[in-house]
């Protein structure tokens, strides 16, 4: 065991979901080690009685995943951990890691991922810690880790050969047990416990066609095992199914911009019945019907309204939670069901307390994340399987299910516009001006709408009372429209401005417009109120979802 002298490295502050940086930064001298030591310093590798703790370790397989895993294992051993459960090849999807943490009642886990960000020698890498409940560390814990990074003077590491992570079974590393497990089997069993696999098998046997784009990222082996092997979807249903260190050059972010090939197929002449994609680490999902895109906010609402059709949710939902920028479509479902609803800041970690306390069963975000209390992360394949289960029971197309939904609840037209890699000082200046203008906005007329309220979202956790401020600037209009401005907390280059746009149509008319057309006045108002072009030099977003 070696104790290595080190010094603080600036900028190791975890963002929305862990520490994400360019890979060369993470590969820099002491960078990974400083952060991992800070994790162990905060959470402890031993219990109070001195017994070593057990952790889960895995990642999305991106470039540096394998090397980082060996470093983390040697540091876990040197810090006194008793056992680490590792996915074979150091691979685990984020929801599968969350499940393993819970299933084995471990003391938490380290997940190596930069999620939907591209991977490769010049792209992104990330590390985050998940708590014993399987969920991302809350802000109080990540802040403590950050504080350790600014005062760190040494880290502990074992000098040892690599553990052969390709071989499933028990290994030993300096007295610590390393259990290498199949990344897929426990997760697949969990899915089988929640959904009616017999009904899904019958649907596929009856000719139902699906396309699943795993984007050369971690869900490939999971999707092939579950969809093709267990459910009988045609061989080749899953494309880009082999995880690659650079995701085959793809940007593994399942949205209409980056999963364009899937969109083209689903809107093409021989489109299958159902299309889906997932991201780098398998927690996000995009769902597309034949000729119709399902916005994540609508997906959450449809899943909440129909979840009882799947065996795992037949008792109904306790509550539904959504992040603040997510549309209010799910709120309408919760109100109709007479169950609780919650509005949290962006970041899956904010759902953890609600799920643990049994207040919410299903959660979701506009950023292509949906999940339930089966794990403490959002879960791409879970959402896709719940959609399939609903389709199998209702025997309708995705388009018809959406139309029925809007007819019943009205439609929350929704879109997000992203302006990427803006100079940080310009983005900060825009927000300073915007915040300063908030008090004067109520009553203002713009684009035929009247501002009814404007604020900077703050959240008080109803379970532990913790308060999170400055979580996004909201401008609400008297007709139910809304604009939200936020800076992304997951980017690694400059600032990414996210503008979230929403407008409600009660129906029965005007429910089938193109979202960008329906939102045009809200988009114009968003530009005018924040002076986006004047501040950032951009008039058009890079990504529209
Ligand atoms: C993470 C968080 C999500 C969040 C998303 C986008 O997802 O877990 O809760 O909605 O980032 O965050 P931001 O708008 O700050 O970029 P993932 O899939 O990247 O882990």
Coordinates of C-alpha atoms and ligand atoms in Angstrom, one line a residue:
X1 CA 0.0 0.0 0.0
X2 CA 1.4 3.3 -1.0
X3 CA 0.5 6.8 0.2
X4 CA 1.1 9.3 -2.6
X5 CA 1.6 13.0 -1.9
X6 CA -0.7 15.1 -4.0
X7 CA -2.1 18.7 -4.2
X8 CA -5.6 20.0 -4.8
X9 CA -6.6 20.3 -8.5
X10 CA -9.0 23.1 -9.3
X11 CA -12.4 22.4 -10.7
X12 CA -13.3 19.0 -9.2
X13 CA -16.8 20.1 -8.4
X14 CA -19.5 17.6 -9.3
X15 CA -22.3 18.9 -11.5
X16 CA -25.8 17.7 -12.1
X17 CA -24.6 14.1 -12.1
X18 CA -21.1 13.6 -10.8
X19 CA -17.8 15.0 -12.0
X20 CA -17.5 15.2 -15.8
X21 CA -14.5 16.4 -17.7
X22 CA -12.7 16.0 -20.9
X23 CA -10.9 12.6 -20.9
X24 CA -7.4 14.1 -21.1
X25 CA -8.2 16.1 -17.9
X26 CA -9.3 12.9 -16.1
X27 CA -6.2 11.1 -17.3
X28 CA -4.0 13.9 -16.0
X29 CA -1.6 13.3 -13.2
X30 CA -3.4 12.5 -9.9
X31 CA -6.8 13.8 -11.3
X32 CA -8.8 10.6 -11.0
X33 CA -6.9 9.6 -7.8
X34 CA -7.6 12.9 -6.1
X35 CA -11.3 12.7 -6.8
X36 CA -11.6 9.0 -5.8
X37 CA -9.7 9.6 -2.6
X38 CA -12.1 12.5 -1.8
X39 CA -15.0 10.1 -2.3
X40 CA -13.5 7.6 0.1
X41 CA -12.6 10.4 2.6
X42 CA -16.3 11.5 2.7
X43 CA -18.1 8.2 2.6
X44 CA -15.5 6.0 4.2
X45 CA -14.2 2.7 2.9
X46 CA -14.7 1.1 6.4
X47 CA -17.6 1.0 8.9
X48 CA -17.2 2.6 12.3
X49 CA -16.2 -0.8 13.7
X50 CA -13.3 -1.0 11.3
X51 CA -14.9 -3.7 9.0
X52 CA -14.4 -3.0 5.3
X53 CA -17.3 -1.8 3.2
X54 CA -18.7 -3.3 0.0
X55 CA -19.1 -1.3 -3.1
X56 CA -20.3 -1.8 -6.7
X57 CA -18.1 -0.6 -9.6
X58 CA -18.9 -0.3 -13.3
X59 CA -19.1 2.1 -16.1
X60 CA -20.5 2.6 -19.6
X61 CA -17.4 1.3 -21.3
X62 CA -16.2 4.5 -22.8
X63 CA -12.5 5.2 -23.4
X64 CA -10.4 5.1 -20.1
X65 CA -13.2 3.1 -18.4
X66 CA -11.0 0.0 -18.1
X67 CA -7.9 1.8 -16.8
X68 CA -9.9 3.9 -14.4
X69 CA -11.6 0.8 -13.0
X70 CA -8.2 -0.7 -12.1
X71 CA -7.1 2.5 -10.4
X72 CA -10.4 2.7 -8.4
X73 CA -10.1 -1.0 -7.3
X74 CA -6.5 -0.5 -6.1
X75 CA -7.6 2.6 -4.2
X76 CA -10.6 0.8 -2.7
X77 CA -8.3 -1.9 -1.5
X78 CA -5.8 0.6 -0.1
X79 CA -8.5 2.5 1.7
X80 CA -9.8 -0.7 3.4
X81 CA -12.8 -1.8 1.5
X82 CA -13.7 -5.4 2.0
X83 CA -15.3 -6.2 -1.3
X84 CA -16.1 -4.7 -4.7
X85 CA -18.7 -6.1 -7.1
X86 CA -17.7 -5.3 -10.6
X87 CA -19.5 -5.8 -13.9
X88 CA -17.5 -8.0 -16.3
X89 CA -15.1 -5.9 -18.3
X90 CA -15.8 -3.0 -15.8
X91 CA -19.1 -2.6 -17.6
X92 CA -22.4 -1.8 -15.9
X93 CA -25.3 0.4 -17.2
X94 CA -26.1 3.1 -14.7
X95 CA -29.5 1.5 -13.8
X96 CA -27.9 -1.9 -13.5
X97 CA -25.3 -0.5 -11.1
X98 CA -28.1 1.1 -9.1
X99 CA -29.9 -2.3 -9.0
X100 CA -26.7 -4.2 -7.9
X101 CA -26.1 -1.7 -5.1
X102 CA -29.6 -2.4 -3.8
X103 CA -29.8 -6.1 -4.5
X104 CA -26.6 -6.8 -2.6
X105 CA -27.3 -4.2 0.1
X106 CA -23.9 -2.7 -0.5
X107 CA -22.5 0.6 0.9
X108 CA -22.8 2.3 -2.4
X109 CA -21.0 2.3 -5.7
X110 CA -18.8 4.2 -8.1
X111 CA -20.1 4.7 -11.6
X112 CA -17.8 5.7 -14.4
X113 CA -19.8 7.6 -17.0
X114 CA -20.3 10.9 -18.8
X115 CA -23.7 9.6 -19.8
X116 CA -24.9 11.1 -23.0
X117 CA -21.7 13.0 -23.7
X118 CA -19.4 11.6 -26.5
X119 CA -16.5 9.3 -25.4
X120 CA -13.0 8.9 -26.7
X121 CA -9.4 10.1 -26.1
X122 CA -10.5 13.7 -26.7
X123 CA -14.1 13.5 -25.5
X124 CA -15.7 13.1 -22.1
X125 CA -15.3 11.0 -19.0
X126 CA -17.0 11.0 -15.6
X127 CA -17.1 9.5 -12.1
X128 CA -19.9 9.6 -9.6
X129 CA -20.8 8.0 -6.3
X130 CA -24.1 6.4 -5.6
X131 CA -25.4 5.9 -2.1
X132 CA -26.5 2.6 -0.4
X133 CA -30.1 3.3 -1.7
X134 CA -28.7 3.0 -5.2
X135 CA -29.2 6.7 -6.0
X136 CA -26.7 9.5 -6.9
X137 CA -25.2 11.2 -3.9
X138 CA -27.2 14.2 -2.8
X139 CA -25.9 17.7 -3.0
X140 CA -24.7 17.7 0.7
X141 CA -22.5 14.7 0.0
X142 CA -21.1 15.9 -3.4
X143 CA -20.4 19.3 -1.8
X144 CA -18.4 17.5 0.9
X145 CA -16.4 15.6 -1.7
X146 CA -15.7 18.8 -3.5
X147 CA -14.5 20.4 -0.2
X148 CA -12.1 17.4 0.2
X149 CA -10.7 18.0 -3.3
X150 CA -9.6 21.5 -2.4
X151 CA -7.7 20.4 0.7
X152 CA -6.4 16.9 -0.3
X153 CA -2.7 16.3 0.4
X154 CA -2.4 12.5 -0.2
X155 CA -4.1 9.4 -1.6
X156 CA -3.8 5.7 -0.9
X157 CA -3.3 3.2 -3.6
X158 CA -2.2 -0.4 -3.7
X159 CA 0.7 -1.4 -6.0
X160 CA -0.6 -4.5 -7.7
X161 CA -1.2 -6.1 -11.1
X162 CA -4.5 -5.6 -12.9
X163 CA -7.5 -7.7 -11.8
X164 CA -8.7 -9.8 -14.7
X165 CA -12.1 -8.2 -15.1
X166 CA -12.9 -10.3 -18.2
X167 CA -13.3 -13.4 -16.0
X168 CA -16.6 -13.8 -14.0
X169 CA -16.0 -15.0 -10.5
X170 CA -14.1 -14.2 -7.3
X171 CA -10.7 -12.5 -7.4
X172 CA -8.5 -11.1 -4.7
X173 CA -6.7 -7.8 -4.6
X174 CA -4.5 -7.1 -1.6
X175 CA -6.9 -8.8 0.8
X176 CA -10.0 -7.2 -0.8
X177 CA -12.5 -9.4 -2.6
X178 CA -13.4 -8.5 -6.2
X179 CA -16.5 -10.3 -7.5
X180 CA -16.8 -10.0 -11.2
X181 CA -20.4 -10.5 -12.2
X182 CA -22.4 -10.7 -15.5
X183 CA -23.6 -7.1 -16.0
X184 CA -26.9 -8.2 -17.5
X185 CA -28.5 -11.1 -15.7
X186 CA -29.6 -9.6 -12.4
X187 CA -31.0 -6.5 -14.3
X188 CA -32.8 -8.7 -16.8
X189 CA -34.4 -10.7 -14.0
X190 CA -35.6 -7.4 -12.4
X191 CA -37.2 -6.4 -15.7
X192 CA -38.9 -9.8 -15.9
X193 CA -40.3 -9.3 -12.4
X194 CA -41.9 -6.0 -13.4
X195 CA -43.3 -6.6 -16.9
X196 CA -45.5 -9.3 -18.5
X197 CA -42.8 -11.0 -20.6
X198 CA -45.3 -13.6 -21.8
X199 CA -47.5 -10.9 -23.3
X200 CA -44.5 -9.2 -24.9
X201 CA -43.3 -12.5 -26.3
X202 CA -46.8 -13.1 -27.8
X203 CA -46.8 -9.6 -29.3
X204 CA -43.4 -10.1 -31.0
X205 CA -44.5 -13.6 -32.1
X206 CA -47.5 -12.0 -33.7
X207 CA -45.3 -9.9 -36.0
X208 CA -44.8 -6.7 -33.9
X209 CA -41.7 -5.0 -35.2
X210 CA -39.3 -2.8 -33.3
X211 CA -36.1 -1.0 -33.8
X212 CA -33.8 -0.3 -30.8
X213 CA -30.7 1.9 -31.3
X214 CA -28.2 1.3 -28.6
X215 CA -25.9 3.9 -30.1
X216 CA -22.7 1.7 -29.7
X217 CA -23.1 2.3 -26.0
X218 CA -23.7 0.2 -22.9
X219 CA -27.3 -1.0 -23.5
X220 CA -26.4 -3.1 -26.5
X221 CA -25.8 -6.4 -24.5
X222 CA -28.8 -5.6 -22.2
X223 CA -31.2 -4.9 -25.2
X224 CA -30.0 -7.9 -27.2
X225 CA -30.5 -10.2 -24.2
X226 CA -33.9 -8.9 -23.1
X227 CA -35.5 -7.9 -26.5
X228 CA -34.1 -10.5 -28.8
X229 CA -33.2 -13.5 -26.6
X230 CA -35.9 -13.4 -23.9
X231 CA -38.8 -11.7 -25.8
X232 CA -38.2 -13.0 -29.2
X233 CA -37.9 -9.8 -31.2
X234 CA -36.3 -10.5 -34.6
X235 CA -32.5 -10.8 -34.7
X236 CA -31.1 -7.5 -35.6
X237 CA -33.9 -5.5 -33.9
X238 CA -31.1 -3.9 -31.8
X239 CA -28.7 -1.9 -33.9
X240 CA -25.4 -0.4 -32.9
X241 CA -25.4 -3.1 -30.2
X242 CA -21.7 -3.5 -29.5
X243 CA -20.5 -1.0 -26.9
X244 CA -17.3 0.8 -28.2
X245 CA -14.9 3.0 -26.3
X246 CA -15.7 5.9 -28.6
X247 CA -19.3 4.9 -29.2
X248 CA -18.3 4.4 -32.8
X249 CA -18.0 8.2 -33.1
X250 CA -21.7 8.6 -32.3
X251 CA -23.0 11.1 -29.9
X252 CA -24.9 8.7 -27.6
X253 CA -27.7 11.1 -26.7
X254 CA -31.1 9.7 -27.6
X255 CA -32.9 12.7 -29.0
X256 CA -34.1 13.5 -32.5
X257 CA -30.9 15.3 -33.4
X258 CA -28.4 12.7 -32.4
X259 CA -30.6 9.6 -33.0
X260 CA -31.4 10.8 -36.5
X261 CA -31.1 7.5 -38.2
X262 CA -33.7 6.1 -36.0
X263 CA -36.0 9.1 -36.6
X264 CA -35.5 8.7 -40.3
X265 CA -36.5 5.0 -40.1
X266 CA -39.5 5.6 -38.0
X267 CA -40.8 8.3 -40.3
X268 CA -39.9 6.3 -43.4
X269 CA -42.0 4.1 -45.7
X270 CA -41.3 0.8 -43.9
X271 CA -41.3 2.0 -40.4
X272 CA -41.6 -0.6 -37.6
X273 CA -44.3 -0.4 -35.0
X274 CA -42.0 1.0 -32.3
X275 CA -38.6 2.7 -32.1
X276 CA -36.4 3.5 -29.1
X277 CA -32.9 4.6 -28.3
X278 CA -30.8 4.8 -25.2
X279 CA -27.7 6.8 -24.2
X280 CA -24.1 6.1 -23.3
X281 CA -24.8 4.7 -19.8
X282 CA -28.3 3.4 -20.4
X283 CA -30.3 5.6 -18.2
X284 CA -31.9 7.8 -20.9
X285 CA -34.4 6.8 -23.5
X286 CA -36.2 8.1 -26.5
X287 CA -39.4 6.6 -27.8
X288 CA -40.8 7.0 -31.3
X289 CA -43.9 5.5 -32.8
X290 CA -44.5 4.9 -36.5
X291 CA -44.5 8.5 -37.9
X292 CA -44.7 10.1 -34.4
X293 CA -42.2 11.3 -31.9
X294 CA -43.0 11.1 -28.2
X295 CA -41.6 14.0 -26.3
X296 CA -40.1 12.9 -22.9
X297 CA -42.6 15.0 -21.0
X298 CA -45.5 13.2 -22.8
X299 CA -43.8 9.9 -22.4
X300 CA -43.7 10.4 -18.6
X301 CA -47.4 11.4 -18.6
X302 CA -48.4 8.4 -20.8
X303 CA -46.4 6.0 -18.6
X304 CA -47.9 7.4 -15.4
X305 CA -51.5 7.1 -16.9
X306 CA -51.0 3.5 -18.0
X307 CA -48.4 2.0 -15.6
X308 CA -51.1 -0.1 -13.9
X309 CA -51.3 -2.2 -17.0
X310 CA -47.9 -3.7 -16.2
X311 CA -47.8 -6.3 -13.4
X312 CA -45.2 -4.4 -11.4
X313 CA -47.5 -1.4 -11.1
X314 CA -50.9 -3.0 -11.0
X315 CA -51.5 -1.7 -7.5
X316 CA -51.3 1.8 -8.9
X317 CA -48.9 4.7 -8.2
X318 CA -48.2 6.5 -5.0
X319 CA -47.2 9.6 -6.7
X320 CA -45.5 11.1 -9.7
X321 CA -42.5 13.4 -9.7
X322 CA -41.0 15.5 -12.5
X323 CA -38.2 17.9 -12.7
X324 CA -39.3 21.6 -12.8
X325 CA -38.4 22.2 -16.5
X326 CA -40.4 19.1 -17.5
X327 CA -43.9 19.9 -18.8
X328 CA -46.9 19.8 -16.6
X329 CA -48.5 16.9 -18.7
X330 CA -47.7 14.4 -15.9
X331 CA -49.3 16.7 -13.3
X332 CA -52.6 16.4 -15.1
X333 CA -52.4 12.6 -14.9
X334 CA -51.5 12.7 -11.2
X335 CA -54.5 15.1 -10.5
X336 CA -56.8 12.8 -12.5
X337 CA -55.6 9.7 -10.6
X338 CA -55.9 11.6 -7.3
X339 CA -52.2 10.9 -6.3
X340 CA -49.4 13.2 -5.1
X341 CA -47.2 15.1 -7.6
X342 CA -43.9 16.7 -7.0
X343 CA -41.8 19.2 -8.9
X344 CA -38.0 18.9 -8.2
X345 CA -34.9 20.6 -9.5
X346 CA -33.1 19.0 -12.5
X347 CA -31.0 16.0 -11.4
X348 CA -32.2 12.5 -10.7
X349 CA -30.7 12.8 -7.2
X350 CA -33.6 15.0 -6.2
X351 CA -36.0 12.1 -6.7
X352 CA -34.2 9.8 -4.3
X353 CA -35.8 11.0 -1.1
X354 CA -39.3 10.8 -2.6
X355 CA -38.8 7.3 -3.8
X356 CA -37.2 6.1 -0.5
X357 CA -40.1 7.7 1.4
X358 CA -42.6 5.9 -0.8
X359 CA -44.1 9.2 -1.9
X360 CA -43.5 8.8 -5.6
X361 CA -43.5 5.6 -7.7
X362 CA -42.7 7.1 -11.1
X363 CA -40.4 10.0 -11.9
X364 CA -39.3 11.6 -15.1
X365 CA -37.5 14.5 -16.8
X366 CA -37.6 16.3 -20.1
X367 CA -34.0 15.2 -20.6
X368 CA -35.1 11.8 -21.8
X369 CA -35.2 10.2 -18.4
X370 CA -37.9 8.1 -16.9
X371 CA -37.8 5.6 -14.1
X372 CA -39.5 4.2 -11.0
X373 CA -38.9 3.0 -7.5
X374 CA -37.4 -0.3 -8.9
X375 CA -34.0 1.4 -8.8
X376 CA -32.7 4.9 -7.9
X377 CA -31.6 6.0 -11.3
X378 CA -33.6 6.7 -14.4
X379 CA -33.7 3.6 -16.6
X380 CA -33.9 3.6 -20.4
X381 CA -34.7 0.0 -21.0
X382 CA -37.3 0.0 -18.2
X383 CA -39.1 2.9 -19.9
X384 CA -39.0 1.1 -23.2
X385 CA -40.3 -2.2 -21.7
X386 CA -43.1 -0.3 -19.9
X387 CA -44.1 1.2 -23.3
X388 CA -44.0 -2.2 -24.9
X389 CA -46.1 -3.6 -22.0
X390 CA -48.7 -0.9 -22.5
X391 CA -48.8 -1.5 -26.3
X392 CA -49.2 -5.2 -25.7
X393 CA -52.2 -4.6 -23.4
X394 CA -53.9 -1.8 -25.3
X395 CA -53.2 -3.2 -28.7
X396 CA -53.1 0.3 -30.2
X397 CA -50.4 2.2 -32.1
X398 CA -48.2 4.7 -30.3
X399 CA -49.9 7.5 -32.3
X400 CA -53.3 6.4 -31.2
X401 CA -52.3 6.1 -27.6
X402 CA -50.9 9.7 -27.7
X403 CA -54.0 11.0 -29.5
X404 CA -56.2 9.4 -26.8
X405 CA -54.1 10.9 -24.1
X406 CA -54.2 14.4 -25.5
X407 CA -58.0 14.1 -26.1
X408 CA -58.4 13.3 -22.4
X409 CA -55.9 15.6 -20.8
X410 CA -55.2 18.3 -23.3
X411 CA -51.7 18.7 -24.8
X412 CA -48.7 20.4 -23.3
X413 CA -46.8 21.4 -26.4
X414 CA -43.2 21.2 -25.3
X415 CA -39.7 21.8 -26.7
X416 CA -36.2 22.5 -25.4
X417 CA -33.7 24.6 -27.3
X418 CA -30.0 24.2 -26.5
X419 CA -27.4 26.8 -27.2
X420 CA -24.1 25.0 -26.7
X421 CA -20.5 26.0 -25.8
X422 CA -21.3 29.6 -25.1
X423 CA -18.5 31.6 -23.4
X424 CA -19.2 31.2 -19.7
X425 CA -18.9 35.0 -18.9
X426 CA -21.5 35.8 -21.6
X427 CA -23.9 33.2 -20.3
X428 CA -23.4 34.5 -16.7
X429 CA -24.0 38.0 -17.9
X430 CA -27.3 36.9 -19.6
X431 CA -28.5 35.3 -16.4
X432 CA -27.5 38.2 -14.2
X433 CA -29.6 40.5 -16.4
X434 CA -32.5 38.1 -16.6
X435 CA -32.6 37.7 -12.8
X436 CA -32.5 41.4 -12.4
X437 CA -35.5 41.8 -14.7
X438 CA -37.7 39.2 -12.9
X439 CA -39.4 41.6 -10.5
X440 CA -40.6 43.8 -13.3
X441 CA -42.0 41.1 -15.5
X442 CA -45.4 40.2 -14.0
X443 CA -48.2 42.0 -16.0
X444 CA -46.0 42.5 -19.0
X445 CA -47.6 41.8 -22.4
X446 CA -45.5 40.0 -25.0
X447 CA -46.5 38.0 -28.1
X448 CA -50.1 38.3 -27.1
X449 CA -49.4 36.7 -23.7
X450 CA -49.4 38.2 -20.3
X451 CA -46.6 37.3 -17.8
X452 CA -48.4 36.1 -14.6
X453 CA -45.3 35.3 -12.5
X454 CA -41.5 35.1 -12.8
X455 CA -39.0 33.7 -10.4
X456 CA -35.8 31.7 -9.8
X457 CA -36.9 28.2 -8.8
X458 CA -36.1 27.1 -5.3
X459 CA -36.9 23.7 -3.9
X460 CA -37.4 22.5 -0.3
X461 CA -37.1 18.7 -0.1
X462 CA -40.3 17.6 1.6
X463 CA -38.6 14.6 3.2
X464 CA -35.4 16.1 4.7
X465 CA -36.1 19.8 4.4
X466 CA -32.9 20.6 2.5
X467 CA -33.2 23.7 0.3
X468 CA -31.8 24.1 -3.2
X469 CA -31.9 27.6 -4.7
X470 CA -31.2 29.1 -8.2
X471 CA -32.5 26.0 -10.0
X472 CA -33.7 27.8 -13.1
X473 CA -35.4 31.0 -14.1
X474 CA -39.2 30.6 -14.8
X475 CA -41.5 33.0 -16.6
X476 CA -45.1 31.9 -16.4
X477 CA -48.0 33.3 -18.5
X478 CA -51.6 33.6 -17.7
X479 CA -52.6 31.3 -20.6
X480 CA -50.6 28.5 -19.0
X481 CA -47.5 28.9 -21.2
X482 CA -44.1 28.9 -19.6
X483 CA -40.5 29.6 -20.4
X484 CA -37.6 28.2 -18.3
X485 CA -34.0 29.2 -18.6
X486 CA -31.2 27.1 -17.1
X487 CA -27.5 26.5 -17.6
X488 CA -26.7 22.8 -18.1
X489 CA -24.8 21.1 -15.3
X490 CA -23.4 18.3 -17.3
X491 CA -21.5 19.9 -20.1
X492 CA -17.7 20.0 -20.2
X493 CA -17.1 22.9 -22.6
X494 CA -18.2 26.5 -21.8
X495 CA -21.8 26.9 -20.9
X496 CA -24.9 25.3 -22.5
X497 CA -28.0 27.4 -22.3
X498 CA -31.2 25.4 -22.1
X499 CA -34.4 27.1 -22.9
X500 CA -37.5 25.1 -22.1
X501 CA -40.7 26.1 -23.8
X502 CA -44.3 25.0 -23.0
X503 CA -47.8 25.9 -24.1
X504 CA -51.0 24.2 -23.1
X505 CA -53.9 23.4 -25.5
X506 CA -57.0 22.1 -23.8
X507 CA -58.5 20.7 -27.1
X508 CA -60.5 19.4 -28.7
X509 CA -59.1 21.5 -31.5
X510 CA -55.5 22.3 -32.1
X511 CA -54.1 19.1 -30.6
X512 CA -52.1 17.9 -33.6
X513 CA -49.9 20.8 -34.5
X514 CA -46.1 20.6 -35.0
X515 CA -44.6 21.5 -31.6
X516 CA -42.3 24.2 -33.0
X517 CA -45.2 25.8 -34.8
X518 CA -47.5 25.7 -31.8
X519 CA -44.7 27.2 -29.7
X520 CA -43.6 29.9 -32.1
X521 CA -44.9 32.9 -30.0
X522 CA -43.3 31.4 -26.8
X523 CA -40.0 30.9 -28.6
X524 CA -40.1 34.6 -29.8
X525 CA -40.9 35.7 -26.3
X526 CA -38.1 33.6 -24.9
X527 CA -35.6 35.4 -27.1
X528 CA -37.0 38.8 -26.4
X529 CA -37.2 38.5 -22.6
X530 CA -33.6 37.2 -22.2
X531 CA -31.9 39.0 -25.1
X532 CA -30.4 35.6 -26.1
X533 CA -28.8 36.8 -29.4
X534 CA -27.5 40.1 -27.9
X535 CA -25.8 38.2 -25.0
X536 CA -24.6 35.0 -26.6
X537 CA -24.3 36.0 -30.3
X538 CA -26.5 33.0 -31.2
X539 CA -29.9 33.3 -32.8
X540 CA -30.5 29.5 -33.5
X541 CA -30.1 26.6 -31.1
X542 CA -27.8 23.8 -31.9
X543 CA -30.1 21.1 -30.6
X544 CA -33.9 21.1 -30.5
X545 CA -35.7 18.3 -28.6
Ligands
LIG1 C1 -28.2 14.1 -15.8 C2 -29.2 14.1 -14.6 C3 -30.6 14.5 -15.1 C4 -30.6 15.8 -15.8 C5 -29.6 15.7 -17.0 C6 -29.4 17.0 -17.7 O1 -28.6 13.0 -16.7 O2 -29.2 12.9 -14.0 O3 -31.4 14.6 -13.9 O4 -31.8 16.1 -16.3 O5 -28.3 15.3 -16.5 O6 -28.9 17.9 -16.8 P1 -28.4 19.3 -17.3 O7 -29.6 20.0 -17.9 O8 -27.9 20.0 -16.1 O9 -27.3 19.1 -18.4 P2 -27.5 12.1 -17.3 O10 -28.2 11.2 -18.2 O11 -26.5 13.0 -18.0 O12 -26.9 11.4 -16.2

